[in-house]
PDB file of C-alpha atoms in Angstrom:
ATOM      1  CA  PRO C  46      -1.290  13.243   3.581  1.00  0.00           C
ATOM      2  CA  LEU C  47       2.008  10.077   4.718  1.00  0.00           C
ATOM      3  CA  VAL C  48      -0.292   8.064   5.890  1.00  0.00           C
ATOM      4  CA  HIS C  49      -2.745   8.453   3.637  1.00  0.00           C
ATOM      5  CA  ARG C  50      -0.073   8.307   0.707  1.00  0.00           C
ATOM      6  CA  LEU C  51       1.239   4.697   2.458  1.00  0.00           C
ATOM      7  CA  CYS C  52      -2.103   3.151   2.463  1.00  0.00           C
ATOM      8  CA  ARG C  53      -3.448   4.204  -0.813  1.00  0.00           C
ATOM      9  CA  GLY C  54      -0.017   2.750  -2.114  1.00  0.00           C
ATOM     10  CA  PHE C  55      -0.007  -0.609   0.464  1.00  0.00           C
ATOM     11  CA  THR C  56      -3.730  -1.224  -0.212  1.00  0.00           C
ATOM     12  CA  ALA C  57      -3.559  -0.002  -4.021  1.00  0.00           C
ATOM     13  CA  SER C  58      -7.376   1.399  -3.695  1.00  0.00           C
ATOM     14  CA  GLY C  59      -8.231   5.340  -2.585  1.00  0.00           C
ATOM     15  CA  ILE C  60     -10.986   3.979  -0.761  1.00  0.00           C
ATOM     16  CA  ASP C  61      -9.812   1.298   1.711  1.00  0.00           C
ATOM     17  CA  ALA C  62      -6.271   3.771   1.748  1.00  0.00           C
ATOM     18  CA  ASP C  63      -9.346   6.145   3.282  1.00  0.00           C
ATOM     19  CA  ASP C  64     -11.121   3.764   6.202  1.00  0.00           C
ATOM     20  CA  VAL C  65      -7.471   2.022   7.324  1.00  0.00           C
ATOM     21  CA  ALA C  66      -5.384   5.621   6.858  1.00  0.00           C
ATOM     22  CA  GLN C  67      -8.629   6.311  10.066  1.00  0.00           C
ATOM     23  CA  ASP C  68      -7.953   3.485  11.178  1.00  0.00           C
ATOM     24  CA  ALA C  69      -3.947   3.709  11.568  1.00  0.00           C
ATOM     25  CA  MET C  70      -3.976   7.239  12.485  1.00  0.00           C
ATOM     26  CA  VAL C  71      -6.524   6.493  15.522  1.00  0.00           C
ATOM     27  CA  HIS C  72      -4.171   3.959  16.205  1.00  0.00           C
ATOM     28  CA  LEU C  73      -0.846   6.054  16.617  1.00  0.00           C
ATOM     29  CA  TYR C  74      -2.702   8.914  18.387  1.00  0.00           C
ATOM     30  CA  ASP C  75      -4.264   5.975  21.071  1.00  0.00           C
ATOM     31  CA  HIS C  76      -0.875   4.186  21.383  1.00  0.00           C
ATOM     32  CA  ILE C  77       2.311   6.970  21.376  1.00  0.00           C
ATOM     33  CA  GLN C  78       2.969   6.165  25.205  1.00  0.00           C
ATOM     34  CA  LYS C  79       4.255   3.014  23.525  1.00  0.00           C
ATOM     35  CA  TRP C  80       6.593   4.365  21.140  1.00  0.00           C
ATOM     36  CA  ASP C  81       9.523   3.617  22.025  1.00  0.00           C
ATOM     37  CA  PRO C  82      11.906   7.073  22.013  1.00  0.00           C
ATOM     38  CA  GLU C  83      15.219   3.876  21.284  1.00  0.00           C
ATOM     39  CA  ARG C  84      13.306   3.905  18.167  1.00  0.00           C
ATOM     40  CA  SER C  85      12.819   6.203  14.940  1.00  0.00           C
ATOM     41  CA  TYR C  86       8.952   7.712  15.290  1.00  0.00           C
ATOM     42  CA  ALA C  87       9.002   7.191  11.772  1.00  0.00           C
ATOM     43  CA  ALA C  88       9.691   3.928  11.846  1.00  0.00           C
ATOM     44  CA  TRP C  89       7.037   2.992  13.497  1.00  0.00           C
ATOM     45  CA  GLN C  90       4.599   4.887  12.259  1.00  0.00           C
ATOM     46  CA  ARG C  91       4.855   3.184   9.285  1.00  0.00           C
ATOM     47  CA  ALA C  92       5.504  -0.206  10.215  1.00  0.00           C
ATOM     48  CA  VAL C  93       1.967   0.977  12.460  1.00  0.00           C
ATOM     49  CA  VAL C  94       0.414   1.930   8.966  1.00  0.00           C
ATOM     50  CA  LEU C  95       1.669  -0.818   7.473  1.00  0.00           C
ATOM     51  CA  ASN C  96       0.028  -3.709   9.666  1.00  0.00           C
ATOM     52  CA  HIS C  97      -2.996  -2.021   9.668  1.00  0.00           C
ATOM     53  CA  CYS C  98      -2.716  -2.689   5.668  1.00  0.00           C
ATOM     54  CA  ARG C  99      -1.775  -6.148   6.174  1.00  0.00           C
ATOM     55  CA  ASN C 100      -4.603  -6.714   8.555  1.00  0.00           C
ATOM     56  CA  LEU C 101      -6.938  -5.020   5.516  1.00  0.00           C
ATOM     57  CA  ARG C 102      -5.570  -7.360   3.095  1.00  0.00           C
ATOM     58  CA  ARG C 103      -6.541 -10.682   4.988  1.00  0.00           C
ATOM     59  CA  ALA C 104      -9.582  -9.660   6.115  1.00  0.00           C
ATOM     60  CA  ALA C 105     -10.632  -9.154   2.585  1.00  0.00           C
ATOM     61  CA  ASN C 106      -8.985 -12.426   2.287  1.00  0.00           C
ATOM     62  CA  ARG C 107     -11.314 -14.442   4.457  1.00  0.00           C
ATOM     63  CA  ARG C 108     -14.429 -12.449   3.381  1.00  0.00           C
ATOM     64  CA  ARG C 109     -13.488 -12.904   0.110  1.00  0.00           C
ATOM     65  CA  ALA C 110     -13.555 -16.959   0.943  1.00  0.00           C
ATOM     66  CA  HIS C 111     -16.404 -16.999   3.195  1.00  0.00           C
ATOM     67  CA  GLU C 112     -18.400 -15.154   0.065  1.00  0.00           C
ATOM     68  CA  ASP C 113     -16.605 -17.702  -2.565  1.00  0.00           C
ATOM     69  CA  ALA C 114     -17.756 -21.136   0.569  1.00  0.00           C
ATOM     70  CA  ALA C 115     -21.220 -19.711   0.265  1.00  0.00           C
ATOM     71  CA  GLY C 116     -21.867 -18.193  -3.401  1.00  0.00           C
ATOM     72  CA  VAL C 117     -22.243 -14.682  -3.109  1.00  0.00           C
ATOM     73  CA  GLU C 118     -21.937 -12.538  -5.339  1.00  0.00           C
ATOM     74  CA  ARG C 119     -20.306  -9.773  -5.072  1.00  0.00           C
ATOM     75  CA  VAL C 120     -21.369  -6.378  -6.201  1.00  0.00           C
ATOM     76  CA  THR C 121     -19.242  -3.214  -6.594  1.00  0.00           C
ATOM     77  CA  MET C 122     -20.117   0.162  -6.446  1.00  0.00           C
ATOM     78  CA  ALA C 123     -19.170   2.440  -9.137  1.00  0.00           C
ATOM     79  CA  GLN C 124     -16.869   4.913  -7.633  1.00  0.00           C
ATOM     80  CA  THR C 125     -18.383   8.977 -10.030  1.00  0.00           C
ATOM     81  CA  THR C 126     -16.098  12.213  -8.966  1.00  0.00           C
ATOM     82  CA  PRO C 127     -16.862  15.535 -10.107  1.00  0.00           C
ATOM     83  CA  PRO C 128     -15.501  16.481 -13.475  1.00  0.00           C
ATOM     84  CA  GLU C 129     -12.974  19.405 -12.078  1.00  0.00           C
ATOM     85  CA  ALA C 130     -11.292  15.587  -9.883  1.00  0.00           C
ATOM     86  CA  LEU C 131     -11.519  13.239 -13.293  1.00  0.00           C
ATOM     87  CA  GLU C 132      -7.829  13.731 -14.560  1.00  0.00           C
ATOM     88  CA  HIS C 133      -7.179  13.603 -10.948  1.00  0.00           C
ATOM     89  CA  SER C 134      -8.930  10.276  -9.962  1.00  0.00           C
ATOM     90  CA  GLU C 135      -7.990   8.127 -13.390  1.00  0.00           C
ATOM     91  CA  LEU C 136      -4.512   9.145 -12.404  1.00  0.00           C
ATOM     92  CA  GLY C 137      -4.467   7.746  -8.604  1.00  0.00           C
ATOM     93  CA  GLU C 138      -6.778   4.584  -9.995  1.00  0.00           C
ATOM     94  CA  LEU C 139      -3.735   3.853 -13.482  1.00  0.00           C
ATOM     95  CA  VAL C 140      -1.203   4.073 -10.127  1.00  0.00           C
ATOM     96  CA  ASP C 141      -3.543   1.763  -8.327  1.00  0.00           C
ATOM     97  CA  ARG C 142      -4.064  -0.702 -11.165  1.00  0.00           C
ATOM     98  CA  PHE C 143       0.028  -0.742 -11.719  1.00  0.00           C
ATOM     99  CA  LEU C 144       0.429  -1.245  -7.814  1.00  0.00           C
ATOM    100  CA  SER C 145      -2.020  -4.252  -7.282  1.00  0.00           C
ATOM    101  CA  MET C 146       0.012  -5.821 -10.316  1.00  0.00           C
ATOM    102  CA  LEU C 147       2.515  -6.418  -7.301  1.00  0.00           C
ATOM    103  CA  PRO C 148       2.978  -8.844  -4.522  1.00  0.00           C
ATOM    104  CA  PRO C 149       2.263  -7.999  -1.428  1.00  0.00           C
ATOM    105  CA  ARG C 150       6.098  -7.739  -0.373  1.00  0.00           C
ATOM    106  CA  GLU C 151       7.189  -6.342  -3.187  1.00  0.00           C
ATOM    107  CA  ARG C 152       4.308  -3.874  -3.544  1.00  0.00           C
ATOM    108  CA  GLU C 153       5.224  -3.232   0.007  1.00  0.00           C
ATOM    109  CA  ALA C 154       9.056  -2.393  -0.600  1.00  0.00           C
ATOM    110  CA  PHE C 155       8.166  -0.344  -3.605  1.00  0.00           C
ATOM    111  CA  VAL C 156       6.026   2.354  -2.450  1.00  0.00           C
ATOM    112  CA  LEU C 157       8.196   2.582   0.404  1.00  0.00           C
ATOM    113  CA  CYS C 158      11.762   2.991  -1.241  1.00  0.00           C
ATOM    114  CA  ASP C 159      10.504   4.215  -4.190  1.00  0.00           C
ATOM    115  CA  LEU C 160       7.030   6.068  -3.785  1.00  0.00           C
ATOM    116  CA  GLU C 161       8.721   7.400  -0.618  1.00  0.00           C
ATOM    117  CA  GLY C 162      12.003   7.716  -1.132  1.00  0.00           C
ATOM    118  CA  MET C 163      13.342   5.244   1.850  1.00  0.00           C
ATOM    119  CA  ARG C 164      16.501   3.394   2.325  1.00  0.00           C
ATOM    120  CA  PRO C 165      16.298  -0.099   2.127  1.00  0.00           C
ATOM    121  CA  VAL C 166      17.703  -0.347   5.170  1.00  0.00           C
ATOM    122  CA  ASP C 167      14.831   1.795   6.817  1.00  0.00           C
ATOM    123  CA  ALA C 168      12.294   0.176   4.942  1.00  0.00           C
ATOM    124  CA  ALA C 169      13.581  -3.316   6.091  1.00  0.00           C
ATOM    125  CA  GLU C 170      12.676  -1.848   9.611  1.00  0.00           C
ATOM    126  CA  VAL C 171       9.861  -1.253   9.058  1.00  0.00           C
ATOM    127  CA  MET C 172       8.862  -3.942   7.341  1.00  0.00           C
ATOM    128  CA  GLY C 173      10.367  -6.017   9.462  1.00  0.00           C
ATOM    129  CA  VAL C 174      12.362  -8.169   7.177  1.00  0.00           C
ATOM    130  CA  ALA C 175      16.043  -8.336   6.366  1.00  0.00           C
ATOM    131  CA  ASP C 176      17.508  -5.618   4.327  1.00  0.00           C
ATOM    132  CA  SER C 177      18.591  -8.203   1.684  1.00  0.00           C
ATOM    133  CA  THR C 178      14.670  -9.330   1.829  1.00  0.00           C
ATOM    134  CA  VAL C 179      13.703  -5.412   0.506  1.00  0.00           C
ATOM    135  CA  ARG C 180      16.247  -5.471  -1.461  1.00  0.00           C
ATOM    136  CA  ALA C 181      14.998  -8.413  -3.548  1.00  0.00           C
ATOM    137  CA  ALA C 182      11.638  -7.189  -3.221  1.00  0.00           C
ATOM    138  CA  LEU C 183      12.067  -4.329  -4.406  1.00  0.00           C
ATOM    139  CA  THR C 184      14.163  -5.502  -7.948  1.00  0.00           C
ATOM    140  CA  LEU C 185      11.582  -7.793  -9.012  1.00  0.00           C
ATOM    141  CA  GLY C 186       8.951  -5.114  -7.562  1.00  0.00           C
ATOM    142  CA  ARG C 187      10.969  -2.862 -10.133  1.00  0.00           C
ATOM    143  CA  ARG C 188      10.615  -5.396 -12.649  1.00  0.00           C
ATOM    144  CA  ARG C 189       6.773  -6.344 -13.152  1.00  0.00           C
ATOM    145  CA  MET C 190       6.117  -2.987 -12.779  1.00  0.00           C
ATOM    146  CA  LYS C 191       8.626  -1.717 -15.943  1.00  0.00           C
ATOM    147  CA  ASP C 192       6.903  -4.910 -17.575  1.00  0.00           C
ATOM    148  CA  ALA C 193       3.641  -3.653 -16.742  1.00  0.00           C
ATOM    149  CA  LEU C 194       4.181  -0.349 -17.785  1.00  0.00           C
ATOM    150  CA  GLN C 195       5.898  -1.730 -21.645  1.00  0.00           C
ATOM    151  CA  ARG C 196       3.508  -3.369 -21.881  1.00  0.00           C
ATOM    152  CA  ALA C 197       0.184  -0.324 -20.946  1.00  0.00           C
ATOM    153  CA  PHE C 198       2.911   2.316 -23.258  1.00  0.00           C
ATOM    154  CA  GLY C 199       5.362   1.268 -24.507  1.00  0.00           C
ATOM    155  CA  ARG C 200       4.457  -0.922 -27.565  1.00  0.00           C
ATOM    156  CA  GLY C 201       1.108   1.170 -28.556  1.00  0.00           C
ATOM    157  CA  GLY C 202      -1.064  -0.545 -25.953  1.00  0.00           C
ATOM    158  CA  GLU C 203      -3.858   1.276 -24.189  1.00  0.00           C
ATOM    159  CA  ALA C 204      -3.133   1.535 -19.768  1.00  0.00           C
TER     160      ALA C 204
END
């Protein structure tokens, strides 16, 4: 559940999260012997998940660039859900929509600190950046998220 939750937050997509979470879990299992016991397992696990999500984003960007260059029209699949899961699905899509508005580094900091409850210093280890970078990204991400939520809900707007 933790790995899938992180993937959902980092990718801002339930569909992508399913695939990348599975890949990350296989990688974690296959490479457990490479984990350095001097390092926190949680930090190593989250860094592996984050790197898989970053790789997915890079691959998607490359694919989009090739499709654009080739003039390929993108086809989107309609996602259907059972009626009992509709409310959960709608909430997930709303969260995905707001997370997708954040730039990648801000999204990563927001997911790790605000959604997963990590301290910025621990998130910095996972992200491979300085603690100050995480705090700055977190501040900007929170501000963007607040502004987006206020536009959608605070002024009578619909999500």
